[in-house]
Each structure stands twice: as structure tokens, then as C-alpha cells.
Short mmCIF file of C-alpha atoms in Angstrom, two decimals:
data_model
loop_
_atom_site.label_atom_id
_atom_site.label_comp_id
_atom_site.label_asym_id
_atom_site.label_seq_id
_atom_site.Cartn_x
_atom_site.Cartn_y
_atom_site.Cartn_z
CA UNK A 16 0.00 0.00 0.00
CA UNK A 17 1.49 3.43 -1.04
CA UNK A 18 0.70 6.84 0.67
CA UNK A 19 0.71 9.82 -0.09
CA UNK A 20 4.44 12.26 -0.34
CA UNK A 21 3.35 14.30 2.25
CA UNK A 22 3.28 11.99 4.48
CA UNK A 23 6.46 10.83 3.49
CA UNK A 24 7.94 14.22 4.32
CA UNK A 25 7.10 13.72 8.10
CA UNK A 26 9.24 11.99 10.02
CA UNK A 27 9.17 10.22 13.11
CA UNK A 28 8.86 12.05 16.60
CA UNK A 29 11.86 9.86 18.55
CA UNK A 30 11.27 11.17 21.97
CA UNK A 31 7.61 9.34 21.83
CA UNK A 32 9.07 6.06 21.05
CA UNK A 33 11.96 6.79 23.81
CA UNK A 34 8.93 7.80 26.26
CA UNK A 35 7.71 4.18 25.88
CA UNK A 36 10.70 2.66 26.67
CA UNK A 37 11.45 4.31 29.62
CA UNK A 38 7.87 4.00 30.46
CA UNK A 39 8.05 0.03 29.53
CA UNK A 40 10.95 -0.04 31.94
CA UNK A 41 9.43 2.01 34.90
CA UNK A 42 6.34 -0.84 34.69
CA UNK A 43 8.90 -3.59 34.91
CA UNK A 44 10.13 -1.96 38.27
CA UNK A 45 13.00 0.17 37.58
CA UNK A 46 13.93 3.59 38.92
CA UNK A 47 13.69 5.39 35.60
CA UNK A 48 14.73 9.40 36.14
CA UNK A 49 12.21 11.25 33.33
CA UNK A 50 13.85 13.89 31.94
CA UNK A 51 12.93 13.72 28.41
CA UNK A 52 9.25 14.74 27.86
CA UNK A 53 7.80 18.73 27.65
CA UNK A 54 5.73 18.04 30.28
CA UNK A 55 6.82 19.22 33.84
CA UNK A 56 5.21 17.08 36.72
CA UNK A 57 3.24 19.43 38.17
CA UNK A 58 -0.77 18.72 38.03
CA UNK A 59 -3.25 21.15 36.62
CA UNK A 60 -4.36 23.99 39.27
CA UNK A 61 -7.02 22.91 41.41
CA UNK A 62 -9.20 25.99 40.31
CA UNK A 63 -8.99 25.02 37.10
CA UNK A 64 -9.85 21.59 37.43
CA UNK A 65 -12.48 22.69 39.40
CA UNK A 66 -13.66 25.10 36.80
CA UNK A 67 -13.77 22.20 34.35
CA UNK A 68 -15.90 19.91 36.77
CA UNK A 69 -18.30 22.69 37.63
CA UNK A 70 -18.78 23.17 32.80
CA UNK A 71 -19.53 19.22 33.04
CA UNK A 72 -21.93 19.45 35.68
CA UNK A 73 -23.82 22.75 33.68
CA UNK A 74 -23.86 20.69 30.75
CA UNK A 75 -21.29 22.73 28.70
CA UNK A 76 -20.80 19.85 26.58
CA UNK A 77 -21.92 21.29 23.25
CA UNK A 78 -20.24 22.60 19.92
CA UNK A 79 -18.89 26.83 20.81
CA UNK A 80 -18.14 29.00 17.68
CA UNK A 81 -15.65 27.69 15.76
CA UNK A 82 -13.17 30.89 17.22
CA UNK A 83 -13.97 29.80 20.76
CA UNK A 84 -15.55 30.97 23.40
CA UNK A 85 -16.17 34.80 23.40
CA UNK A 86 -15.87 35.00 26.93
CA UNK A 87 -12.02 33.09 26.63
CA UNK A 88 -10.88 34.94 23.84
CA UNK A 89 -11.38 38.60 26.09
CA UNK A 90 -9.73 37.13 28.94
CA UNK A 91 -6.66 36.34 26.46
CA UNK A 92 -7.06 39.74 25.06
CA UNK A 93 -7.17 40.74 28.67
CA UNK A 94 -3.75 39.09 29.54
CA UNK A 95 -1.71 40.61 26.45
CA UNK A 96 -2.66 44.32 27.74
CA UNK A 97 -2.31 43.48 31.47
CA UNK A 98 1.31 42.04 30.97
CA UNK A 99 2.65 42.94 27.76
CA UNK A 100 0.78 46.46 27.18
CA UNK A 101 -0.86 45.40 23.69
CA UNK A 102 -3.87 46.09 22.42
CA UNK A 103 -5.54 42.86 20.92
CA UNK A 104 -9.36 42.96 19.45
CA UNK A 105 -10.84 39.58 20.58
CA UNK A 106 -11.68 39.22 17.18
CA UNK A 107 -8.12 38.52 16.68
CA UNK A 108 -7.76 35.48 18.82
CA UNK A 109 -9.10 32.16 17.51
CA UNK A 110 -9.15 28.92 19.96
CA UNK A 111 -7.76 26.04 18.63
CA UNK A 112 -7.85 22.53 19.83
CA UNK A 113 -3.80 23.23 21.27
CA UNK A 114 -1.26 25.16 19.87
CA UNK A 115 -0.61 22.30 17.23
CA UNK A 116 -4.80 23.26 16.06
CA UNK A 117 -2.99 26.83 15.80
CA UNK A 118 -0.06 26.09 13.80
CA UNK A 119 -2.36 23.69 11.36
CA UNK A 120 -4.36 26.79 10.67
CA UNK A 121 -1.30 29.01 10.44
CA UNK A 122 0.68 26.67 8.19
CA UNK A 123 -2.75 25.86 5.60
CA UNK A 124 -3.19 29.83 5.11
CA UNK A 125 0.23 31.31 4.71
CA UNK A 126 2.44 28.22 2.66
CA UNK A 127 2.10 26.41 -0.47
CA UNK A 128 4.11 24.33 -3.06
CA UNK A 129 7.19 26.33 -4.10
CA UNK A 130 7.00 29.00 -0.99
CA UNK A 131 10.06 28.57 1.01
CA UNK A 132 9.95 28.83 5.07
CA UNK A 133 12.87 29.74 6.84
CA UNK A 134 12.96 28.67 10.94
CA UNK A 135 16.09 28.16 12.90
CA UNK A 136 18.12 24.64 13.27
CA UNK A 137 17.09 23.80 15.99
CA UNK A 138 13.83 24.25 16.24
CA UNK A 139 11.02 22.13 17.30
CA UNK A 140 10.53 19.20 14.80
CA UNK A 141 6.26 19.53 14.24
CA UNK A 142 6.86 23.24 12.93
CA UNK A 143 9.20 21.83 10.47
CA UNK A 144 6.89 19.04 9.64
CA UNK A 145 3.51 20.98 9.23
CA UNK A 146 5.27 23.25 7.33
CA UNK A 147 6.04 19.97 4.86
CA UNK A 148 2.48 19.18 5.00
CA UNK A 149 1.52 22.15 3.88
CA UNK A 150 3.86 21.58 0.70
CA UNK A 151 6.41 24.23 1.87
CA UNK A 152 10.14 23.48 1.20
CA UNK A 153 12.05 24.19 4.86
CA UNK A 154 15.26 26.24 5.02
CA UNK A 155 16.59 25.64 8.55
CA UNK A 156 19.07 27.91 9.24
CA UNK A 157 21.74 26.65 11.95
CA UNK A 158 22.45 29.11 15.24
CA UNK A 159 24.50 28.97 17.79
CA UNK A 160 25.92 31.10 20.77
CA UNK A 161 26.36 33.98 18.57
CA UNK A 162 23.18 34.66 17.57
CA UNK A 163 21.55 33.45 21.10
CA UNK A 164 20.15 30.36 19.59
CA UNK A 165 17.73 32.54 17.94
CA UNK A 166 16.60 33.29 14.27
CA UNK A 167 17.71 36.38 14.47
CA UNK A 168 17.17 39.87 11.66
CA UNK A 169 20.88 39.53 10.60
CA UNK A 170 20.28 35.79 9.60
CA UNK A 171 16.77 36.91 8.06
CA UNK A 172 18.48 39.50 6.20
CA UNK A 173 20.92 36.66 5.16
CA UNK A 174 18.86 33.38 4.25
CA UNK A 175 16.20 35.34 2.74
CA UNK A 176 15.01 34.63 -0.87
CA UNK A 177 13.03 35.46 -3.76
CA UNK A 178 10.73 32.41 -3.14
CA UNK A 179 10.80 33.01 0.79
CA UNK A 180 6.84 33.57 1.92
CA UNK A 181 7.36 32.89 6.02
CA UNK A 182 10.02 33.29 9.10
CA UNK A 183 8.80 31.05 12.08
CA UNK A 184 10.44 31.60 15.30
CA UNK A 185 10.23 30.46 18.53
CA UNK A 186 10.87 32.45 21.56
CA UNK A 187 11.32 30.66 24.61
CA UNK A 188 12.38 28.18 22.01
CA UNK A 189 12.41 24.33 22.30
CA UNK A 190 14.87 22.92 22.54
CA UNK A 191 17.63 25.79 23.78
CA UNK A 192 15.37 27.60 26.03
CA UNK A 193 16.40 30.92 24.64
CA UNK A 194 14.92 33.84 23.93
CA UNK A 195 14.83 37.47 21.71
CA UNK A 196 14.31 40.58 23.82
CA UNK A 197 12.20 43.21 22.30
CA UNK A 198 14.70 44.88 20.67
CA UNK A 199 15.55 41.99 18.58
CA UNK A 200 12.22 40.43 18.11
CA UNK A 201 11.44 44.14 16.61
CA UNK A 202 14.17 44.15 14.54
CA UNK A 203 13.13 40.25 13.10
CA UNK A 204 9.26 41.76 12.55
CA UNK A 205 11.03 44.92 10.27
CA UNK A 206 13.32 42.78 8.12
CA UNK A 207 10.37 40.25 7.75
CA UNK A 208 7.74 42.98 7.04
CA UNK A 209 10.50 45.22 4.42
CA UNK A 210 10.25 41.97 2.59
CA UNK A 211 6.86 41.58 1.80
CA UNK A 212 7.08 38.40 4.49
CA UNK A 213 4.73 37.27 6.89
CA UNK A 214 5.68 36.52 10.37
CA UNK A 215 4.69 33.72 12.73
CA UNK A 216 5.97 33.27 16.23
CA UNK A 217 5.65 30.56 18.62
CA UNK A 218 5.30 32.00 22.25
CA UNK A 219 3.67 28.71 23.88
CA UNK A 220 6.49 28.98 27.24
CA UNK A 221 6.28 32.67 26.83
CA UNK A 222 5.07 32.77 30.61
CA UNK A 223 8.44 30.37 32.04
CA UNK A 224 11.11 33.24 31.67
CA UNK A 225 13.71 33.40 34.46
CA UNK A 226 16.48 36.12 33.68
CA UNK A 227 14.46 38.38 31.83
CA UNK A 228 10.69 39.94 31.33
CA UNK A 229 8.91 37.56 28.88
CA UNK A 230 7.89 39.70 25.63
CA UNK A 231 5.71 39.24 23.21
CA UNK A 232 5.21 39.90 19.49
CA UNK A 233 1.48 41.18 19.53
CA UNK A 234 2.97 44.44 21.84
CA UNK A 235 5.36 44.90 18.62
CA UNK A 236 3.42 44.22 15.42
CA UNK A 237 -0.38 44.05 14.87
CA UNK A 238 1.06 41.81 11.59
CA UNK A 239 2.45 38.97 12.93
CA UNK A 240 0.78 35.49 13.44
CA UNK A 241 1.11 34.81 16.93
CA UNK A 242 0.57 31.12 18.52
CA UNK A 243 0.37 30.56 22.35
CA UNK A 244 -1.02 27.54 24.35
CA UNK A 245 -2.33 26.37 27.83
CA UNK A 246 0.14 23.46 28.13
CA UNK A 247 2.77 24.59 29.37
CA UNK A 248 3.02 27.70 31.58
CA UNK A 249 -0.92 27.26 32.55
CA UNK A 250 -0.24 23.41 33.06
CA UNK A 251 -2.91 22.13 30.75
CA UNK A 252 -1.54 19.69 28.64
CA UNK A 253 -4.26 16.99 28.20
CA UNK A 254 -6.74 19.54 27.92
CA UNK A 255 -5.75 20.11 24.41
CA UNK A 256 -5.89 24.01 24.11
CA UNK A 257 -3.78 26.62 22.28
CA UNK A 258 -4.86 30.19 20.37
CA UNK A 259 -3.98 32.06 17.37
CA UNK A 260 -3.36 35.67 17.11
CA UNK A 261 -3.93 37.24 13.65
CA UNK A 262 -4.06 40.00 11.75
CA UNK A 263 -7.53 41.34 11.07
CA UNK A 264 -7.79 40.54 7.65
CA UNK A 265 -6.27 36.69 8.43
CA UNK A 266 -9.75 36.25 10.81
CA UNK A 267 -12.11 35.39 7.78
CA UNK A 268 -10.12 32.55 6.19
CA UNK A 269 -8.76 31.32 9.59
CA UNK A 270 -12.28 31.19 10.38
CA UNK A 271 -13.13 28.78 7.27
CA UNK A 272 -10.46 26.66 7.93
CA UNK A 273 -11.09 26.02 11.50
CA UNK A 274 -14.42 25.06 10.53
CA UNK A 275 -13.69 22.69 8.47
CA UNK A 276 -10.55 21.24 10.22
CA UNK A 277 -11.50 20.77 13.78
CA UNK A 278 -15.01 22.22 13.96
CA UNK A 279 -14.24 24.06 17.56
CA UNK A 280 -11.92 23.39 20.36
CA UNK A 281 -13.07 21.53 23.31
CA UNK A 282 -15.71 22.94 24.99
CA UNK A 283 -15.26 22.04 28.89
CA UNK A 284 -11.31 22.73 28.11
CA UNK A 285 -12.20 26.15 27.12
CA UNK A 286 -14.85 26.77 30.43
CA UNK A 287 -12.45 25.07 32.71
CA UNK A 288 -9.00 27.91 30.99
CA UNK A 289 -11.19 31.09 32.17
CA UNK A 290 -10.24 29.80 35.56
CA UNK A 291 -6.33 30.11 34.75
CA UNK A 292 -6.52 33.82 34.33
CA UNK A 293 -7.67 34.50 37.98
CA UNK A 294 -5.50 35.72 40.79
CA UNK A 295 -5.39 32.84 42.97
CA UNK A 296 -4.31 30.66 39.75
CA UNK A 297 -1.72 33.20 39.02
CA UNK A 298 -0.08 32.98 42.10
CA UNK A 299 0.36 29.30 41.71
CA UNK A 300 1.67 29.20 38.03
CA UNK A 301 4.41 31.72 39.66
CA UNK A 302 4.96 29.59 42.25
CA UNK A 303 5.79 26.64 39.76
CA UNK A 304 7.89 29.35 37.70
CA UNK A 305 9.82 30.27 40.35
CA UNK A 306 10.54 26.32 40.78
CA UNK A 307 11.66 25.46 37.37
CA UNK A 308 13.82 28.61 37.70
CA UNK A 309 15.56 27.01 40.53
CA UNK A 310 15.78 23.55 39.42
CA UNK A 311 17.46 24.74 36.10
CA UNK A 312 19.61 26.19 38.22
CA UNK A 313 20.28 23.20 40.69
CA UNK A 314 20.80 20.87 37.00
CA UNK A 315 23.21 23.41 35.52
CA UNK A 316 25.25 23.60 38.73
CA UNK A 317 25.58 19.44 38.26
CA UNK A 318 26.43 19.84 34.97
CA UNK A 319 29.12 22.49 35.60
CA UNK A 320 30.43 19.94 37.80
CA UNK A 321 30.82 17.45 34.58
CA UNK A 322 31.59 20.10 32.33
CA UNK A 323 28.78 20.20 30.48
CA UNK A 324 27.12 23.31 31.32
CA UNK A 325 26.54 25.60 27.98
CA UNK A 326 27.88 28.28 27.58
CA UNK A 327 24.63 29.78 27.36
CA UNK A 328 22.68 29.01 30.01
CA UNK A 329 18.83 28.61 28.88
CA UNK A 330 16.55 31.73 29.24
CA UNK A 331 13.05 30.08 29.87
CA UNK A 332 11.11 27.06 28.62
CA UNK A 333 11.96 23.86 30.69
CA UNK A 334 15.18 22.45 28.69
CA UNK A 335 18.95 22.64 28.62
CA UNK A 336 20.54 21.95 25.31
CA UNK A 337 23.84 20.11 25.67
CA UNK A 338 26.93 19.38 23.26
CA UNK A 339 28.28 16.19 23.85
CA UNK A 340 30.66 15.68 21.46
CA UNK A 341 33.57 15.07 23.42
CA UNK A 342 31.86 11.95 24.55
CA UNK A 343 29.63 10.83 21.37
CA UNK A 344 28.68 11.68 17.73
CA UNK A 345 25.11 9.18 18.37
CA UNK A 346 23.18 10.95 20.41
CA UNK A 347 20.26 8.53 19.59
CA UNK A 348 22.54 5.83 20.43
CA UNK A 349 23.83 7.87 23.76
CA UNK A 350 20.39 8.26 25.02
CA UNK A 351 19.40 4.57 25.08
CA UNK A 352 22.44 3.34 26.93
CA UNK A 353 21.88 6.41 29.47
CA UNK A 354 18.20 4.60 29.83
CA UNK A 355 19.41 1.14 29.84
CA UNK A 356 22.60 1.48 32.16
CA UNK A 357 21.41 4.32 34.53
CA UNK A 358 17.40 5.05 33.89
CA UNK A 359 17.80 8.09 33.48
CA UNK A 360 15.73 9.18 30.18
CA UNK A 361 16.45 11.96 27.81
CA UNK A 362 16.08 13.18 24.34
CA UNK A 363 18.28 12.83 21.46
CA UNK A 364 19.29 15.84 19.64
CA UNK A 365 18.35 14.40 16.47
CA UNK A 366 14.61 15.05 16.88
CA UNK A 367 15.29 18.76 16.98
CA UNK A 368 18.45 19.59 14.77
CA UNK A 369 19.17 18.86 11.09
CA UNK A 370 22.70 19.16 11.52
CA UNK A 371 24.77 18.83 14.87
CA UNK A 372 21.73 16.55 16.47
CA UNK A 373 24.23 13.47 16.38
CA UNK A 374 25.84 15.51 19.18
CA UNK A 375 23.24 17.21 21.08
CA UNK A 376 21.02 16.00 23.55
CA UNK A 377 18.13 17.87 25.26
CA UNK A 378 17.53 17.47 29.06
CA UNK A 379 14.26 18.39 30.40
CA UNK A 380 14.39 19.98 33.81
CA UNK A 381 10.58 18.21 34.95
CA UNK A 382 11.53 16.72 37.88
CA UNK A 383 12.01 17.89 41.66
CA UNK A 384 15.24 19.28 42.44
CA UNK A 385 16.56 16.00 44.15
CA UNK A 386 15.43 14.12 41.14
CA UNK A 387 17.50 16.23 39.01
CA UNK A 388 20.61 15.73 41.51
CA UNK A 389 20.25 11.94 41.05
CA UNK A 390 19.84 12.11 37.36
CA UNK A 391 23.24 14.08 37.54
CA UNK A 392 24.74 11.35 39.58
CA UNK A 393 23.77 8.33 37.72
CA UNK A 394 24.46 10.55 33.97
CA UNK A 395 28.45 11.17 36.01
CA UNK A 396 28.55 7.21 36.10
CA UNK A 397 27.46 6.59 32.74
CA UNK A 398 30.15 8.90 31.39
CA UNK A 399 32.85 7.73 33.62
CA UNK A 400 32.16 4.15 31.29
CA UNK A 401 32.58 5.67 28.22
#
């Protein structure tokens, strides 16, 4: 049986298949040390899973507009001019069944065959891929320390070409953790914009910033395509829920596509997020920030200790990016042995990075403080062998 090329174009997500194995292990009674999924161990706030109980029991249950709640997208527009000063029409924020609904939409209205996307290497692997869906032909463009692991205007200005429709960014950015200020996220929005480009910018661990103010692109531009999501800072990640910001003249087709696509988000998910924008939530989702601040901290101290800490230490998000070449050039094959010999689990850098991911691992900081010590312990062992 054949499929069809765009499948083909997708390929696997490795850190699923190394989930299951450290999962398959934990079941047969082994310590394993998770450290490679996006998913930090803290539980959805109470008042939100209590605001999600309280929609079941009322019967919210049924189909909303296909843009989502009207009552969810002003608390959104709410949050961007409480903490980032911008003016957003609710108009301008579609729901979408997680941020992945949002970049499904964003990728089906701004690429086609022969328009050329440019993101930065690494990058998450599902932007590259629903880029490829959509037909688009990928130019990842490789950073480093010198351009703070960031797509940056210089490298815009660079990479650009005739046939270039889109720059995607990601800021926190999986799987470096690092960020663009203001300043440079402006400049990125001009060279895009001079171009005749459009503009889309993953912001989903916007609100998990430790050195720095998070900032976002809706205070900058009213023209870029902005995506965002309750998984991660709001600690929502089997809800399924994620937004779109667009420009006003984006709205209609977005609109269409949605539904078509996915119809509407879900309904109780959307009732039970209201609840995350409240003060007593707030407080909480701090209180977990200020905890993955000082566990990244606590990791890169361990790290320092093997001298692996980068030179860069991450800005936000929930991962440290690591060069390991003095020690492998498999990282796929360096992350099962960790698992098997030590049970400790983490991601290979080939999921995220076109070139240098035999040599890069990603270590996700999702585990208490004297989890993270251990994993440090048992990863000093493992290296000692090699």
C-alpha cells in the first residue's frame, strides 16, 4: 500500500518512542529518572480543574463557535494588555484545539508548493513538519551562541530569498530555552515585514522566563501570526488548548479553515481555561515558575560539575541543550544506553536539529530538584564508562 508524499515528508517524533521505553521499563520496576518529555510534573491547578468539573456538571458539553468561546478569547485579550501592554481585538484570537490546532491553521493559510519557510536549526521538529504538510520546502538555518540560539534579523536579512513567503520563530524556544528581547524580536518583525514576508511566532512557554521579562510579538506588530497555548506555563496539557493571534484581515479565512478542520476546540477545556486567568491561579503558576527557575539552576550547577554546562545558560522554557561531542557523535545511540545502564531518560538531539543533532542532547528539567541531583549522579557514572 502506497501513501501519499506528504506523508512521506514527516518523520518520526523519537522522543515518543523513547517515552515508551522508559515508560516500559518504569512498569517492569526500575527507577527510571524522566527527563525527556515537555511536560513538567506538576498537576493542573485545582481551580482550574475545578472550573472544568463545575462546565460538566452545567452541561457545557456542546459545539462553541468555531473561534472559541467569546468569553475566553477577552480574557486572552485581557492578559496581552495586562502584561505585555498590547492592544488585541478579541476578534483577533481564535481557539484552537492546542497550539498544534494553531499552527495547522497558520501553516494551511500562509504556505504552499514552491514558498520557502525559513525557521532556525534547531527548532522544534512539528513546525518543520507541518510546514512539509503544507507543501512548503524548509530552510533551517543553523544558530548557535552567537546569535543566542535565535533566528535572528541579521540571519533573516541573510537566508532570505526570492521564493521566501514565512520566518517562524520560537521564543522561549524548544529545545535551547532561549529567547529574543524586544529589541531583537522588533528588529526580526522589520526585516520580515520590508520583505513583503509574513511573520509567525511561537510564544507557547512565553510565561516560564527566568532572567528576563517575557515579551511578546502582539505588543510589537499588529502583523504577525502569533501562537500561544495552555500546556505549558498554565499546566494544561491533556486539555488540548492553544490560540492564534492574527491579523484582522487573516480572521475570515482562519475562520473557514477552522471550521472545516476541527469544527471548535473543546468545549469544557475552554470553560475550565477562564479559571487560569484568575489571581489565585496566578499565584500558583508563579509559584511553579519560580521552581523550574531554581531547578534549572540546581541541574546546571551538576552539569558544571561534569563540564557540560553551555555556555549559554537557557533563558526560559523547561530544557537545557547540551553538546556532547567530546563523549559521542550518536546521540540517539547515547540516550538509550543512558536509559538502559542508569534510567535516566532523555532526548536525542536528532529530533530537533538537522545538523549537529548526532551531538546534542536535550535534558528536560521536569523533575524535583533531588530528582534532578540523582539524574546528575547516575548521567556522572554513565560517562565515567565511556
Amino acid at each position: 500500500m502506497s501513501w501519499s508524499v506528504r506523508v512521506e515528508r514527516v518523520q518520526p517524533f523519537r522522543v515518543m518512542r523513547l517515552l515508551e521505553e522508559a515508560q516500559a521499563r518504569e512498569a517492569a520496576g526500575y527507577d527510571v529518572i524522566h527527563l525527556e518529555i515537555g511536560e513538567p510534573d506538576f498537576p493542573t491547578p485545582e481551580s482550574v480543574i475545578a472550573a472544568g468539573q463545575q462546565a460538566l456538571a452545567a452541561g457545557h458539553t456542546r459545539y462553541t463557535p468555531a473561534c472559541g468561546l467569546p468569553a475566553l478569547r477577552e480574557a486572552i485579550a485581557g492578559h496581552y494588555a495586562e502584561h505585555f501592554g498590547a492592544r488585541v481585538d478579541p476578534a483577533r484570537i481564535l481557539i484552537t484545539p492546542g497550539a498544534s490546532g494553531a499552527l495547522l491553521l497558520a501553516s494551511q493559510l500562509l504556505v504552499q508548493r514552491g514558498d520557502r519557510v525559513l525557521m532556525a536549526d534547531p527548532t522544534y521538529p512539528c513546525n518543520r513538519h507541518f510546514m512539509a504538510l503544507a507543501e512548503a520546502d524548509i530552510d533551517c538555518v543553523t544558530v548557535g551562541p552567537e546569535s543566542g540560539w535565535q533566528l535572528d534579523a541579521s540571519l533573516i536579512e541573510r537566508h532570505w530569498r526570492d521564493t521566501t513567503r514565512l520566518a517562524m520563530l520560537a521564543t522561549p524556544s524548544n529545545p535551547t530555552g532561549h529567547m529574543l528581547d524586544a529589541e531583537r524580536l522588533g528588529a526580526v518583525a522589520e526585516a520580515v515585514g520590508s520583505r513583503g514576508g509574513e511573520l509567525l511566532v511561537d510564544e507557547i512557554y512565553q510565561g516560564l522566563t527566568f532572567d528576563a521579562a517575557p515579551v511578546s510579538a502582539t505588543a510589537l506588530t499588529p502583523d504577525a501570526f502569533v501562537i500561544n497555548s495552555f500546556s505549558k506555563y498554565f499546566g494544561m496539557t491533556g486539555w488540548r488548548l492553544g490560540w492564534l493571534v492574527a491579523p484582522e484581515a487573516a480572521v475570515e479565512p482562519l475562520t473557514r479553515l477552522a471550521q472545516n478542520v476541527f469544527l471548535a476546540a473543546p468545549t469544557p477545556s475552554q470553560h475550565a481555561a477562564l479559571a487560569a486567568f484568575t489571581p489565585e491561579c496566578r499565584d500558583e503558576l508563579e509559584r511553579r515558575r519560580r521552581e523550574l527557575h531554581r531547578r534549572r539552576d540546581v541541574l546546571l550547577a551538576g552539569l558544571e560539575r561534569l563540564g557540560l554546562a553551555p555556555s549559554l545558560p537557557p533563558q526560559g522554557a523547561f530544557y537545557v541543550w547540551l553538546d556532547v561531542s567530546r563523549h559521542t557523535r550518536d546521540s540517539q545511540d547515547f540516550c538509550r544506553r543512558l536509559l538502559e545502564e542508569e534510567n535516566v531518560a532523555i532526548t536525542p538531539g536528532i529530533d530537533f536539529a538537522v545538523r549537529g543533532g548526532e551531538h546534542h542532547v536535550r535534558i528536560a528539567f521536569t523533575n524535583d530538584c533531588a530528582r534532578l541531583e540523582e539524574a546528575v549522579m547516575r548521567l556522572e557514572r554513565f560517562l565515567a564508562r565511556l
